[in-house]
PDB file of C-alpha atoms and ligand atoms in Angstrom:
ATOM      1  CA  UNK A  25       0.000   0.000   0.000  1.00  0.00           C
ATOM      2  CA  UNK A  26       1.163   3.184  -1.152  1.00  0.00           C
ATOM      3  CA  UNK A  27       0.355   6.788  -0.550  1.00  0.00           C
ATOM      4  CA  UNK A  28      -0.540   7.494  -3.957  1.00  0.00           C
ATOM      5  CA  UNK A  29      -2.784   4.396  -3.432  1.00  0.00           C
ATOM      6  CA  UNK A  30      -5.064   4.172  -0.499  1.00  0.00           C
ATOM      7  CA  UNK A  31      -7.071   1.457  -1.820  1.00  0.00           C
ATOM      8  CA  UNK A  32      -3.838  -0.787  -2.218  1.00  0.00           C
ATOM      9  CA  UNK A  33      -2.717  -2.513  -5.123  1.00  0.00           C
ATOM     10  CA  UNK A  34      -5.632  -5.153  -4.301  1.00  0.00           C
ATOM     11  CA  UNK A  35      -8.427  -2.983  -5.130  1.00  0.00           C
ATOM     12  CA  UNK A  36      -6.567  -1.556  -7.925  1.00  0.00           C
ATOM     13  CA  UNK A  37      -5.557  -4.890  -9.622  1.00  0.00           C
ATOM     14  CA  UNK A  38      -9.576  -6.344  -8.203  1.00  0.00           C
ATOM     15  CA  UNK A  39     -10.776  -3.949 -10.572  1.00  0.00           C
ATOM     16  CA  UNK A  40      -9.611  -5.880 -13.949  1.00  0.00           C
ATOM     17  CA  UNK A  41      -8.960  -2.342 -15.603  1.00  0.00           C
ATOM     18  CA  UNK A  42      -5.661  -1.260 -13.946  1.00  0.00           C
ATOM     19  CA  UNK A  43      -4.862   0.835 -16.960  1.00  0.00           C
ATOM     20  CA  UNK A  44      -7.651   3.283 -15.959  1.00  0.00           C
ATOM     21  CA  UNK A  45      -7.375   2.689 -12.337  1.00  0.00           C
ATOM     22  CA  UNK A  46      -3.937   3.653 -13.024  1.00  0.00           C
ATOM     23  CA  UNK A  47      -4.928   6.944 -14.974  1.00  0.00           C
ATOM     24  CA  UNK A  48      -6.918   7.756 -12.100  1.00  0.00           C
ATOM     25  CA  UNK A  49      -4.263   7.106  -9.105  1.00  0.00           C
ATOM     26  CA  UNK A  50      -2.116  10.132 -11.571  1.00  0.00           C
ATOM     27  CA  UNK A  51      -4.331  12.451 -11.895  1.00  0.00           C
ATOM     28  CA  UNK A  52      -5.758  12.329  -7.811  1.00  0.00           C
ATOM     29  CA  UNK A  53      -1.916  13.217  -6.780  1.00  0.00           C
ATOM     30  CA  UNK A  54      -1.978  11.809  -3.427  1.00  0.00           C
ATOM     31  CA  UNK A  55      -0.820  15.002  -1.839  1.00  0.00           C
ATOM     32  CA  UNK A  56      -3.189  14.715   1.267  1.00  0.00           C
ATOM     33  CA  UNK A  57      -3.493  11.144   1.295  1.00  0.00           C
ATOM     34  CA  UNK A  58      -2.154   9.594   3.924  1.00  0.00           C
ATOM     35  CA  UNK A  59      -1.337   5.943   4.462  1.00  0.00           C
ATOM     36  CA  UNK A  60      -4.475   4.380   5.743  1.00  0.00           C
ATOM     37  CA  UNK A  61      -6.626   7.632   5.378  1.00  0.00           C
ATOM     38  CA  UNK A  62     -10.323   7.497   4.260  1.00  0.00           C
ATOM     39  CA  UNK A  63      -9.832   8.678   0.245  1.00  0.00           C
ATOM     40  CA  UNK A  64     -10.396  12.213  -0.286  1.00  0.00           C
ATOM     41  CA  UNK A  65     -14.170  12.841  -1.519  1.00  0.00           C
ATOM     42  CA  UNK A  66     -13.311  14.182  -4.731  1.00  0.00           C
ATOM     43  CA  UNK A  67     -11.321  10.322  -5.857  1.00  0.00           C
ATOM     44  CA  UNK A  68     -13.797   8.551  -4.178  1.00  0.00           C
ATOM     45  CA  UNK A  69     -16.367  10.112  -7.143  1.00  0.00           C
ATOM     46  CA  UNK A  70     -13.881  10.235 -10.008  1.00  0.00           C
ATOM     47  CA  UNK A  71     -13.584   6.249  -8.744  1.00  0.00           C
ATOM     48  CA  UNK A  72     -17.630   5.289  -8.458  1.00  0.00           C
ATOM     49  CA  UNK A  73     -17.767   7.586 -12.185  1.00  0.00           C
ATOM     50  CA  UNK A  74     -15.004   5.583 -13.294  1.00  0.00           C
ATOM     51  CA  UNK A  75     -16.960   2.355 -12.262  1.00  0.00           C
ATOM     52  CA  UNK A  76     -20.365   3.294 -13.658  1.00  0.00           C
ATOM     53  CA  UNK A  77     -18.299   3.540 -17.030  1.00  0.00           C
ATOM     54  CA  UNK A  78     -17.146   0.415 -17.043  1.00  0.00           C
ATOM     55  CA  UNK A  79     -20.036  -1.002 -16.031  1.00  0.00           C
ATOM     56  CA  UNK A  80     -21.722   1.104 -19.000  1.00  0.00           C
ATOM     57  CA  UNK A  81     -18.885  -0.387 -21.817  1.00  0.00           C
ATOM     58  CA  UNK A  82     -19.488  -4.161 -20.325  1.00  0.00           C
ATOM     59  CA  UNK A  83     -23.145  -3.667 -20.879  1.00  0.00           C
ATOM     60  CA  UNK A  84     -22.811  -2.648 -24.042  1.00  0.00           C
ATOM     61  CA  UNK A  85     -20.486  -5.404 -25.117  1.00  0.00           C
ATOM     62  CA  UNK A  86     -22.547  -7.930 -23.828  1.00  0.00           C
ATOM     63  CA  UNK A  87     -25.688  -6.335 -25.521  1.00  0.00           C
ATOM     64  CA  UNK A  88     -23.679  -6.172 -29.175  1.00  0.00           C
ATOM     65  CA  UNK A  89     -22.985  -9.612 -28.861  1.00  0.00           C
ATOM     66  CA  UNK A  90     -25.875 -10.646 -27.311  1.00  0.00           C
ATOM     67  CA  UNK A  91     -26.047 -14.797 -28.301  1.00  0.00           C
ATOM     68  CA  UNK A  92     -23.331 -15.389 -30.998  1.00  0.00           C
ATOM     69  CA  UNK A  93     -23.345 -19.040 -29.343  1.00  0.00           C
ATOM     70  CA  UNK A  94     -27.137 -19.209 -30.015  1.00  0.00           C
ATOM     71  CA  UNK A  95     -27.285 -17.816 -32.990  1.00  0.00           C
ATOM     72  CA  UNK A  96     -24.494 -20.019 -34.213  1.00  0.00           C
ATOM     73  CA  UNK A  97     -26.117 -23.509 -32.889  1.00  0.00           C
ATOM     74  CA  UNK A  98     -29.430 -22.297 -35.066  1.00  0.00           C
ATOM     75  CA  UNK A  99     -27.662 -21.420 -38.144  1.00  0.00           C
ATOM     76  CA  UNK A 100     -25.785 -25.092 -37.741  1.00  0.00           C
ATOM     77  CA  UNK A 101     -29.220 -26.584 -37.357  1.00  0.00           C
ATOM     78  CA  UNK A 102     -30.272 -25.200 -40.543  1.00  0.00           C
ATOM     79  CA  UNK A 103     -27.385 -26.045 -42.245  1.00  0.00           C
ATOM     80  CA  UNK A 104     -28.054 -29.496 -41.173  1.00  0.00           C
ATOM     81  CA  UNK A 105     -31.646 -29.759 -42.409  1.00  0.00           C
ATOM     82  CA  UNK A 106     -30.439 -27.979 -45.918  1.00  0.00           C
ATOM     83  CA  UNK A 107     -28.124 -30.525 -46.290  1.00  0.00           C
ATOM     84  CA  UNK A 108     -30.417 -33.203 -45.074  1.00  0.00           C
ATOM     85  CA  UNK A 109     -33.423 -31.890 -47.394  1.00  0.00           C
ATOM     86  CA  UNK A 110     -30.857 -31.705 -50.556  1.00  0.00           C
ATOM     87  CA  UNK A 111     -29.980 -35.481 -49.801  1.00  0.00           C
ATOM     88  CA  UNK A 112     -26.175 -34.396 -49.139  1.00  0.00           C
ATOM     89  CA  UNK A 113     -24.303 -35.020 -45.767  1.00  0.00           C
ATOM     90  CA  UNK A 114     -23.859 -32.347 -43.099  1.00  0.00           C
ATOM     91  CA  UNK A 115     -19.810 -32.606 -42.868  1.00  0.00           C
ATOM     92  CA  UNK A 116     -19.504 -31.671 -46.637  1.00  0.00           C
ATOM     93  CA  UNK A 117     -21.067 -28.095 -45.709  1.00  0.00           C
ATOM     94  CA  UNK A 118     -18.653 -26.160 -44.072  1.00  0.00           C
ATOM     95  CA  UNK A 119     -19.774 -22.592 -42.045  1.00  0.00           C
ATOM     96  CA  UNK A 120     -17.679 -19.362 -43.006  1.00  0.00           C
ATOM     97  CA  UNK A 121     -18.377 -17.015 -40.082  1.00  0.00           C
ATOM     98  CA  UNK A 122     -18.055 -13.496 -41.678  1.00  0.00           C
ATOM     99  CA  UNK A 123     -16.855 -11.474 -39.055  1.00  0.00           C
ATOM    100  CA  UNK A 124     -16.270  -7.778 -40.984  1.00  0.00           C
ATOM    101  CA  UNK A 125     -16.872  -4.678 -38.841  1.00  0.00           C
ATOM    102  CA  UNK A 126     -17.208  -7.083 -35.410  1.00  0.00           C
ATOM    103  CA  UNK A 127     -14.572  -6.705 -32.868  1.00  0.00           C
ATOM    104  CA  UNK A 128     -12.151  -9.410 -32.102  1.00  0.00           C
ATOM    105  CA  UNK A 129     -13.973 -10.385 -29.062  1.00  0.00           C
ATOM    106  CA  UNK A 130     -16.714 -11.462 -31.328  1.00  0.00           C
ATOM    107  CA  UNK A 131     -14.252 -13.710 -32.965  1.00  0.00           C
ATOM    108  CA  UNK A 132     -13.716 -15.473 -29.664  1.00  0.00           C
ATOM    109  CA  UNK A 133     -17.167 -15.355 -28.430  1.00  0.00           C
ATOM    110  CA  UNK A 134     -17.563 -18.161 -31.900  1.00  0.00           C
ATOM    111  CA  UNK A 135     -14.312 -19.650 -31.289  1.00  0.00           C
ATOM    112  CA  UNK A 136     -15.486 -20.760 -27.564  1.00  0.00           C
ATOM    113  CA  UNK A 137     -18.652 -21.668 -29.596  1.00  0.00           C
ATOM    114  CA  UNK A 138     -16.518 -24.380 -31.171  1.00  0.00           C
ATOM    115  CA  UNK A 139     -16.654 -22.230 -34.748  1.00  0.00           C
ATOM    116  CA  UNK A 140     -13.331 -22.324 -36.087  1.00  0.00           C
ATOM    117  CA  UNK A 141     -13.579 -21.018 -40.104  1.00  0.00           C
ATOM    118  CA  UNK A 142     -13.768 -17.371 -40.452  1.00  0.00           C
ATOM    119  CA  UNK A 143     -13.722 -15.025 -43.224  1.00  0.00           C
ATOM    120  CA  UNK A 144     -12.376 -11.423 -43.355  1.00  0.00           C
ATOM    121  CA  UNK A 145     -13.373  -9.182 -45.990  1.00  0.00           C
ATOM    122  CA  UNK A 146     -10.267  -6.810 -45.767  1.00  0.00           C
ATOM    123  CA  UNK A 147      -6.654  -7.797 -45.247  1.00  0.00           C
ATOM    124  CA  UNK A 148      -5.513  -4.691 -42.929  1.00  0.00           C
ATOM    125  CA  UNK A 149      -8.410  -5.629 -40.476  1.00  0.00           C
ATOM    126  CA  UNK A 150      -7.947  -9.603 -40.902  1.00  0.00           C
ATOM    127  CA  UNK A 151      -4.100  -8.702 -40.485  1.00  0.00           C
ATOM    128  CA  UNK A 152      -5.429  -6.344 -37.099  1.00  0.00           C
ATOM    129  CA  UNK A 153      -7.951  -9.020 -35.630  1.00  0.00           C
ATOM    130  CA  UNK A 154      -6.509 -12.754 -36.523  1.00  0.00           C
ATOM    131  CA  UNK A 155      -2.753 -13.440 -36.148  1.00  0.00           C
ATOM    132  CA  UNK A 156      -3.237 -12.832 -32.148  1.00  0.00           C
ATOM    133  CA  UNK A 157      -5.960 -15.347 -31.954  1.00  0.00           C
ATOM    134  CA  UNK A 158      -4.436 -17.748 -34.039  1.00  0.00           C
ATOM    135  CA  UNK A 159      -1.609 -17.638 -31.743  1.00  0.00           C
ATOM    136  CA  UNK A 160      -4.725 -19.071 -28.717  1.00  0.00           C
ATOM    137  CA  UNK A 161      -6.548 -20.939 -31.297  1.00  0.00           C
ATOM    138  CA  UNK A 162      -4.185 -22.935 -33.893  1.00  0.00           C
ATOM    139  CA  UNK A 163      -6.464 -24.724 -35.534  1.00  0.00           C
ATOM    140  CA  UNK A 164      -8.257 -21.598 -36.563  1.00  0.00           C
ATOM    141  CA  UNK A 165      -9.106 -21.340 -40.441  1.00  0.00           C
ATOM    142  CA  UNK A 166      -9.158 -17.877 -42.108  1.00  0.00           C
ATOM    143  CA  UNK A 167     -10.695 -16.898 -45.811  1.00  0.00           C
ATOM    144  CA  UNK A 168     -10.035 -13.664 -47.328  1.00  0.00           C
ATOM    145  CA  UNK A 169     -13.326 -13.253 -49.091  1.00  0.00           C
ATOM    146  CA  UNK A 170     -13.225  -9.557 -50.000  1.00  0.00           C
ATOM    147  CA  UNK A 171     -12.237  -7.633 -53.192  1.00  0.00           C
ATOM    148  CA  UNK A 172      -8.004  -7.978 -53.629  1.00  0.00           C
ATOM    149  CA  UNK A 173      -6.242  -5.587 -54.542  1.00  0.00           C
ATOM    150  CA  UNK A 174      -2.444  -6.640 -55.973  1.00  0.00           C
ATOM    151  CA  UNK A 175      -0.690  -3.923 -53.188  1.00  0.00           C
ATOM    152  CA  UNK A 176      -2.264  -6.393 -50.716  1.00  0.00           C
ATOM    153  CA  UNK A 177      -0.996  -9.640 -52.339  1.00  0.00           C
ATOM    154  CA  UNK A 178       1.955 -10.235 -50.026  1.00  0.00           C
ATOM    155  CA  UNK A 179       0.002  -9.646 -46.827  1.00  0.00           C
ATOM    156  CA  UNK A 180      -2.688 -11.933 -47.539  1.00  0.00           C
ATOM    157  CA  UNK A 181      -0.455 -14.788 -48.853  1.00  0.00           C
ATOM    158  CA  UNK A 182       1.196 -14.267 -45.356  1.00  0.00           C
ATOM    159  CA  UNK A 183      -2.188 -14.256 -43.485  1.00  0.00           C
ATOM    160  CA  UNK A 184      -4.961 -16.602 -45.272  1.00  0.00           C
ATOM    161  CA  UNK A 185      -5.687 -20.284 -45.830  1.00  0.00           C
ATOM    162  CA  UNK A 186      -7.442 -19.435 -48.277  1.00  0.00           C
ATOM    163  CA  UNK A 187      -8.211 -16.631 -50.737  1.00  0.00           C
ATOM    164  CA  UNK A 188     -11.998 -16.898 -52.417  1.00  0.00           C
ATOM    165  CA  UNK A 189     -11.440 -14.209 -54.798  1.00  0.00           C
ATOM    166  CA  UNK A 190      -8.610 -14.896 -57.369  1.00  0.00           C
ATOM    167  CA  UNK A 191     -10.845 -12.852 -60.387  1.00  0.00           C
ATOM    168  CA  UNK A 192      -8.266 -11.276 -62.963  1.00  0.00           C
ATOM    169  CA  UNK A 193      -4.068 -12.150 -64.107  1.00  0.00           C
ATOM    170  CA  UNK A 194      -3.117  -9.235 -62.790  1.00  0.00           C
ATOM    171  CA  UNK A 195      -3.978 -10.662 -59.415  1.00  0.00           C
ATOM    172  CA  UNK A 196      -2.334 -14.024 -60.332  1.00  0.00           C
ATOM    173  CA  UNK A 197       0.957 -12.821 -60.734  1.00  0.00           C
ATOM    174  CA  UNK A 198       0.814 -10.595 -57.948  1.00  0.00           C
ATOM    175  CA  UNK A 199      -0.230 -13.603 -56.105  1.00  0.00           C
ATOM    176  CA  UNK A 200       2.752 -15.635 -57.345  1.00  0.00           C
ATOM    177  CA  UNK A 201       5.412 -13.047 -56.963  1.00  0.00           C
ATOM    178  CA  UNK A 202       4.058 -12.811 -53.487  1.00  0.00           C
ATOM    179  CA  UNK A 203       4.395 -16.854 -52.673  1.00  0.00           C
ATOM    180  CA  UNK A 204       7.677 -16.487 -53.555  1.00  0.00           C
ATOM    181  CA  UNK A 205       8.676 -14.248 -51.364  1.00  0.00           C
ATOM    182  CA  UNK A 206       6.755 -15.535 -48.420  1.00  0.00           C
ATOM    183  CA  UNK A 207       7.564 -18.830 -49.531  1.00  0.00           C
ATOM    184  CA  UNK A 208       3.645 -19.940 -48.923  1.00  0.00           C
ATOM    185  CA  UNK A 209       0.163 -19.849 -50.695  1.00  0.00           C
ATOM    186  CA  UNK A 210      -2.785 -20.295 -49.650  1.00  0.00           C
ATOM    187  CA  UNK A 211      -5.618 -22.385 -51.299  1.00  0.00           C
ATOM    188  CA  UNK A 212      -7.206 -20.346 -54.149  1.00  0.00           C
ATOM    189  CA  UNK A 213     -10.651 -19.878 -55.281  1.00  0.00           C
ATOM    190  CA  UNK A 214     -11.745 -18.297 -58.533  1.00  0.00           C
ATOM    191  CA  UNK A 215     -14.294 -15.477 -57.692  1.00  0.00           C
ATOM    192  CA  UNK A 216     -17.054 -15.631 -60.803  1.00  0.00           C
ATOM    193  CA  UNK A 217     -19.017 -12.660 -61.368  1.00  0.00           C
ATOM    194  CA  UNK A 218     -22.261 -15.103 -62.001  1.00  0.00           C
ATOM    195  CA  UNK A 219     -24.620 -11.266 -62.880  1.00  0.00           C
ATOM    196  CA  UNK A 220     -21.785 -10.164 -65.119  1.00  0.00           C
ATOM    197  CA  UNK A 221     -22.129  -6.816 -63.147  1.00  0.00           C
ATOM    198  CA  UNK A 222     -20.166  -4.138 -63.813  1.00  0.00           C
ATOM    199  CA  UNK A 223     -19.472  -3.383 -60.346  1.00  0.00           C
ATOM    200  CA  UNK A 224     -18.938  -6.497 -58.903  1.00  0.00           C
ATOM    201  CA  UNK A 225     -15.678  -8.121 -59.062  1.00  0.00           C
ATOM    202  CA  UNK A 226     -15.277 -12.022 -60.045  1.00  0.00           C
ATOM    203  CA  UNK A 227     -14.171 -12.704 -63.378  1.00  0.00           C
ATOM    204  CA  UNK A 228     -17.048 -12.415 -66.231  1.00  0.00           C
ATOM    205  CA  UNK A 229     -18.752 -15.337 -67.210  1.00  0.00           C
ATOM    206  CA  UNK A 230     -17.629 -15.757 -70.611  1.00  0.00           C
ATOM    207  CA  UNK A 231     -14.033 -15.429 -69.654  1.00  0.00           C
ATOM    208  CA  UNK A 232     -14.026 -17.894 -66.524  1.00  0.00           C
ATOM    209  CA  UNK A 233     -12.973 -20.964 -68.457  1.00  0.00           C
ATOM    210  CA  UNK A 234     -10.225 -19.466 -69.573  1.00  0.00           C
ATOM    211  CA  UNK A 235      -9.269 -17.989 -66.445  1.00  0.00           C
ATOM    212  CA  UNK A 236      -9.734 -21.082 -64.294  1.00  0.00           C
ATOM    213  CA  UNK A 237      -7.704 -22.963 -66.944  1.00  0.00           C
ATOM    214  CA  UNK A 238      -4.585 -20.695 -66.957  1.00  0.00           C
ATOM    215  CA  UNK A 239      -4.814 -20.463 -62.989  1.00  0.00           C
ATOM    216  CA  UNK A 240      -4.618 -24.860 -62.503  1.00  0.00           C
ATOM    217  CA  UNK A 241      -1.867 -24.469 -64.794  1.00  0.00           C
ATOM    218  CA  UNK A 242      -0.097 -21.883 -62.847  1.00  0.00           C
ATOM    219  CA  UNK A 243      -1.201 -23.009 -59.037  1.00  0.00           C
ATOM    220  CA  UNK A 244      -2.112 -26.381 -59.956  1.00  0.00           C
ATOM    221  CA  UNK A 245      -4.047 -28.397 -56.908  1.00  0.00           C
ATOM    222  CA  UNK A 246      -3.885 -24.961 -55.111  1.00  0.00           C
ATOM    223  CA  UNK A 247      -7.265 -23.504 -57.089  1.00  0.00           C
ATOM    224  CA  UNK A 248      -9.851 -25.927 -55.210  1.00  0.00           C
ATOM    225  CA  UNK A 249     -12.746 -24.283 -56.120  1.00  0.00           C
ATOM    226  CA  UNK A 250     -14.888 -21.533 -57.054  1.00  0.00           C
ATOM    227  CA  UNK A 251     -16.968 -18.796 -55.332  1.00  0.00           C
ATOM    228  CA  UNK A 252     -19.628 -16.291 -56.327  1.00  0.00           C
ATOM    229  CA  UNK A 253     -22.080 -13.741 -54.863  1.00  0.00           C
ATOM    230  CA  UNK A 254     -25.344 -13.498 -57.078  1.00  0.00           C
ATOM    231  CA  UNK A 255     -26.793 -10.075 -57.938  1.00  0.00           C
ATOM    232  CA  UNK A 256     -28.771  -8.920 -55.062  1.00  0.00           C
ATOM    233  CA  UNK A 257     -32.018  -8.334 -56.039  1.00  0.00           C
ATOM    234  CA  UNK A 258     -32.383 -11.817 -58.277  1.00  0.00           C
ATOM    235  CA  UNK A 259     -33.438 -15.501 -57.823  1.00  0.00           C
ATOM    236  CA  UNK A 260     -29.760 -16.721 -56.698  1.00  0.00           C
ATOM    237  CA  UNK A 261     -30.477 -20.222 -58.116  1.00  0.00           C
ATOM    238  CA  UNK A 262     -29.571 -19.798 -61.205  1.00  0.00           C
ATOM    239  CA  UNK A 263     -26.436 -17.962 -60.828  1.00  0.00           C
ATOM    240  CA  UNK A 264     -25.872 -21.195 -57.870  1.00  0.00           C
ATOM    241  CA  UNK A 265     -26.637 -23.691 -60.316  1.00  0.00           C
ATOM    242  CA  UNK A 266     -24.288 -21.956 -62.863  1.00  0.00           C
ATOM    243  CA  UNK A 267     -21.289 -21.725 -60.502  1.00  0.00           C
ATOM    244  CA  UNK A 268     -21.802 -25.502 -59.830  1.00  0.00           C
ATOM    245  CA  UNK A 269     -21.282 -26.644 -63.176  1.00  0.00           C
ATOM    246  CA  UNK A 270     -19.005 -24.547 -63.972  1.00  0.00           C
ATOM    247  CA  UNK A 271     -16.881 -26.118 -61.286  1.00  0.00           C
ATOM    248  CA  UNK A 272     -18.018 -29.432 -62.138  1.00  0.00           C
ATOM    249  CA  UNK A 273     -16.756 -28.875 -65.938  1.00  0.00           C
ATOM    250  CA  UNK A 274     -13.312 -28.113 -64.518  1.00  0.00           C
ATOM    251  CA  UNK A 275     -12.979 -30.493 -61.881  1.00  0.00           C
ATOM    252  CA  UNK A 276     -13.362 -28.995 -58.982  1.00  0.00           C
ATOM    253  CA  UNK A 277     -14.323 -29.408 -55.547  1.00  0.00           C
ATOM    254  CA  UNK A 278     -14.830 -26.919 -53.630  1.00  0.00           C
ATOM    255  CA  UNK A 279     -17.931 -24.373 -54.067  1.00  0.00           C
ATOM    256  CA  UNK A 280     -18.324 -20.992 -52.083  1.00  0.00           C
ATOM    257  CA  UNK A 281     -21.694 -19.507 -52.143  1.00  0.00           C
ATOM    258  CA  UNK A 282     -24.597 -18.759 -49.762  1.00  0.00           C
ATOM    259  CA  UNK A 283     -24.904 -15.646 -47.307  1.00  0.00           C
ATOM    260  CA  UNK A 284     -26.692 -15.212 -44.535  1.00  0.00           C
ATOM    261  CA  UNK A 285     -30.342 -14.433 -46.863  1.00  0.00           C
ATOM    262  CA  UNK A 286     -29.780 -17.649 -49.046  1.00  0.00           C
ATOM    263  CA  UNK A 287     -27.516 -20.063 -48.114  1.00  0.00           C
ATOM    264  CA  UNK A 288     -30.357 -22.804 -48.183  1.00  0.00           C
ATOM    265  CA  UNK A 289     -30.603 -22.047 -51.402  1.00  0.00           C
ATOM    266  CA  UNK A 290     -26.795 -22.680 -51.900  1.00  0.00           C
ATOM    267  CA  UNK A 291     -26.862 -25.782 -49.730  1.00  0.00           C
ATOM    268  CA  UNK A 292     -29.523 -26.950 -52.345  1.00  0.00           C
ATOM    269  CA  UNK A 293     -27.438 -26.687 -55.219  1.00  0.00           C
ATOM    270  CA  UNK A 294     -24.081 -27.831 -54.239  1.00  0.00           C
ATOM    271  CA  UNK A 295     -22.409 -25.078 -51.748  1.00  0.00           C
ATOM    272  CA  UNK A 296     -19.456 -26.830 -49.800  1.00  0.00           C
ATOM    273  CA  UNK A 297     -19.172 -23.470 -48.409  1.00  0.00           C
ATOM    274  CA  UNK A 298     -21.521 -21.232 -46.955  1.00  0.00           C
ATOM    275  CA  UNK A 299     -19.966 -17.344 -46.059  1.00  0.00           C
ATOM    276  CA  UNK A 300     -22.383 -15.979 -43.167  1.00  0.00           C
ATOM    277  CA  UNK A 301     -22.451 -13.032 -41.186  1.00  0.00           C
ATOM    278  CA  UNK A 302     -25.728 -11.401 -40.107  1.00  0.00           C
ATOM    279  CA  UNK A 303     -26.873 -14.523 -38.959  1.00  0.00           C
ATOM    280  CA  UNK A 304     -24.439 -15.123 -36.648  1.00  0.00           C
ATOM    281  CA  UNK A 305     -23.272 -11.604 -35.674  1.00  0.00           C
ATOM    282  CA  UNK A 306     -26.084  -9.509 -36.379  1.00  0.00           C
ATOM    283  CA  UNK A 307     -26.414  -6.743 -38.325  1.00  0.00           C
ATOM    284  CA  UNK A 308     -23.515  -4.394 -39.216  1.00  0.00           C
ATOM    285  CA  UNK A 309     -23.429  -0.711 -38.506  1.00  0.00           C
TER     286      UNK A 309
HETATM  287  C1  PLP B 413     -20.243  -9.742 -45.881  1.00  0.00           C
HETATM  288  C2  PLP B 413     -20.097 -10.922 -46.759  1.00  0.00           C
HETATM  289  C3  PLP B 413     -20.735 -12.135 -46.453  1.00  0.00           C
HETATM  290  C4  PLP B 413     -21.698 -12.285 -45.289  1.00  0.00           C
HETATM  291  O1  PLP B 413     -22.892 -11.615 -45.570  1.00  0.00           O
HETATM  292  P1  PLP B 413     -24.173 -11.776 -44.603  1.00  0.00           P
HETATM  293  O2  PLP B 413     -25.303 -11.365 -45.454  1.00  0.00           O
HETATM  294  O3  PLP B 413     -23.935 -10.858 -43.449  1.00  0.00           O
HETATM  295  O4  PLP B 413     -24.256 -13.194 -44.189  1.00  0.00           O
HETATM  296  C5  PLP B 413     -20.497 -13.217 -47.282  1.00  0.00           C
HETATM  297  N1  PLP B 413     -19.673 -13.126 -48.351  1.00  0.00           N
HETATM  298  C6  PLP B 413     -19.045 -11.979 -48.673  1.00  0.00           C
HETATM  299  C7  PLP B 413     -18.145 -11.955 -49.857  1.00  0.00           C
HETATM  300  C8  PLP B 413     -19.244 -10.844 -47.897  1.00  0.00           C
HETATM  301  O5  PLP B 413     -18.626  -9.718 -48.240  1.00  0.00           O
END
């Protein structure tokens, strides 16, 4: 016990915020405390506002992730029933938890959930969010599912398993420049832009069997699969249905589609992937 610390370093340490705790010993100077002495009035209220904060910020944290643990146990279910309904087994559908926007402990909240596949949709906040977790939880899995730009190669050949959106040869040499010098890759899908939207990225319809061809040559067993996101406001079945023969034509395995609004849908028509984050999360702000 200290004079700059009448509470001790009990109470301090007790409080399981010692950085603020600590801010607050600072700034209350000590200069009349004595050892033993009741707290001068004016600490004991900075201390009880101090409190009510926290209390305020743990509320909050519970309340923005409310029942990730629920909500993930319901979205298995129905992955289960998809799977069951379409006749397919539910081991060969595997859950992408989307977790863009949601703070890390989000991440873990899933993780002690038993989730371990996540995808990121940006490599500076994947590169923020996952390499400490991975460091608690080795056997997590992490997809880069967003737009790629080549700057951003290196990083994300450092950070992902896998990368779902391989869409242009610009992007494939960056990519293989970048294994070189990180001496890794990660699994590679081919991002199809199934609406042919201009604004979308995935590779165009008409040019995808071309694309997927040169990109087995170059990364061989690496490209595993494919991966699309339909236009919004259509029937995604068709655009599903597409992406699964496309991939069957070429031999592949592995088929990324389904979000949180259709991945029954998906389920239906082949999706050995299914990329969800409202459902589990909630919505983003
Ligand atoms: C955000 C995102 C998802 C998840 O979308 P939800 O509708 O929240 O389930 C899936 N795939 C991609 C590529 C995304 O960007």
């Amino acid at each position: 016990m200290t004079p700059e610390n009448p509470f001790g370093s009990k109470a301090a340490s007790g409080s399981g915020f010692g950085k603020r705790s600590a801010s607050v010993k600072s700034q209350s100077g000590g200069k009349g405390a004595q050892p033993g002495a009741c707290p001068p009035a004016r600490l004991f209220f900075r201390r009880a506002l101090t409190a009510a904060a926290q209390v305020r910020n743990l509320a909050s944290m519970i309340e923005a992730s409310p029942d990730i643990a629920a909500n993930l146990a319901q979205v298995r279910a129905r992955i289960e029933a998809a799977a069951r309904a379409a006749g397919r087994r539910a081991e060969d559908v595997h859950l992408v938890a989307v977790t863009k926007t949601k703070p890390a402990a989000a991440v873990e909240a899933a993780l002690r959930a038993g989730q371990r596949l996540f995808g990121e949709n940006r490599v500076q906040e994947a590169a923020g969010k996952f390499p400490p977790l991975k460091a608690t939880w080795p056997d997590l899995r992490l997809h880069l599912i967003g737009p790629l730009q080549t700057n951003k190669a290196r990083e994300a050949v450092a950070l992902a398993d896998v990368i779902e959106t391989l869409d242009r040869p610009r992007l494939s040499d960056a990519l293989a420049r970048a294994a070189e010098k990180e001496g890794r890759l990660p699994q590679l899908l081919v991002q199809v832009n199934v609406g042919d939207e201009p604004q979308k990225a995935g590779v165009l319809r008409a040019e995808a069997d071309a694309f997927i061809e040169a990109c087995k040559k170059r990364f061989g067993p690496l490209v595993t699969g494919l991966m699309c996101i339909p236009p919004l406001q259509e029937d995604p079945r068709p655009h599903f249905l597409w992406l699964a023969a496309c991939a069957a034509r070429h031999g592949l395995s592995v088929l990324s589609m389904g979000m949180s609004a259709d991945f029954e849908v998906a389920i239906a028509c082949g999706a050995t992937h299914v990329r969800l984050g409202t459902a589990i999360f909630g919505a983003r702000v």
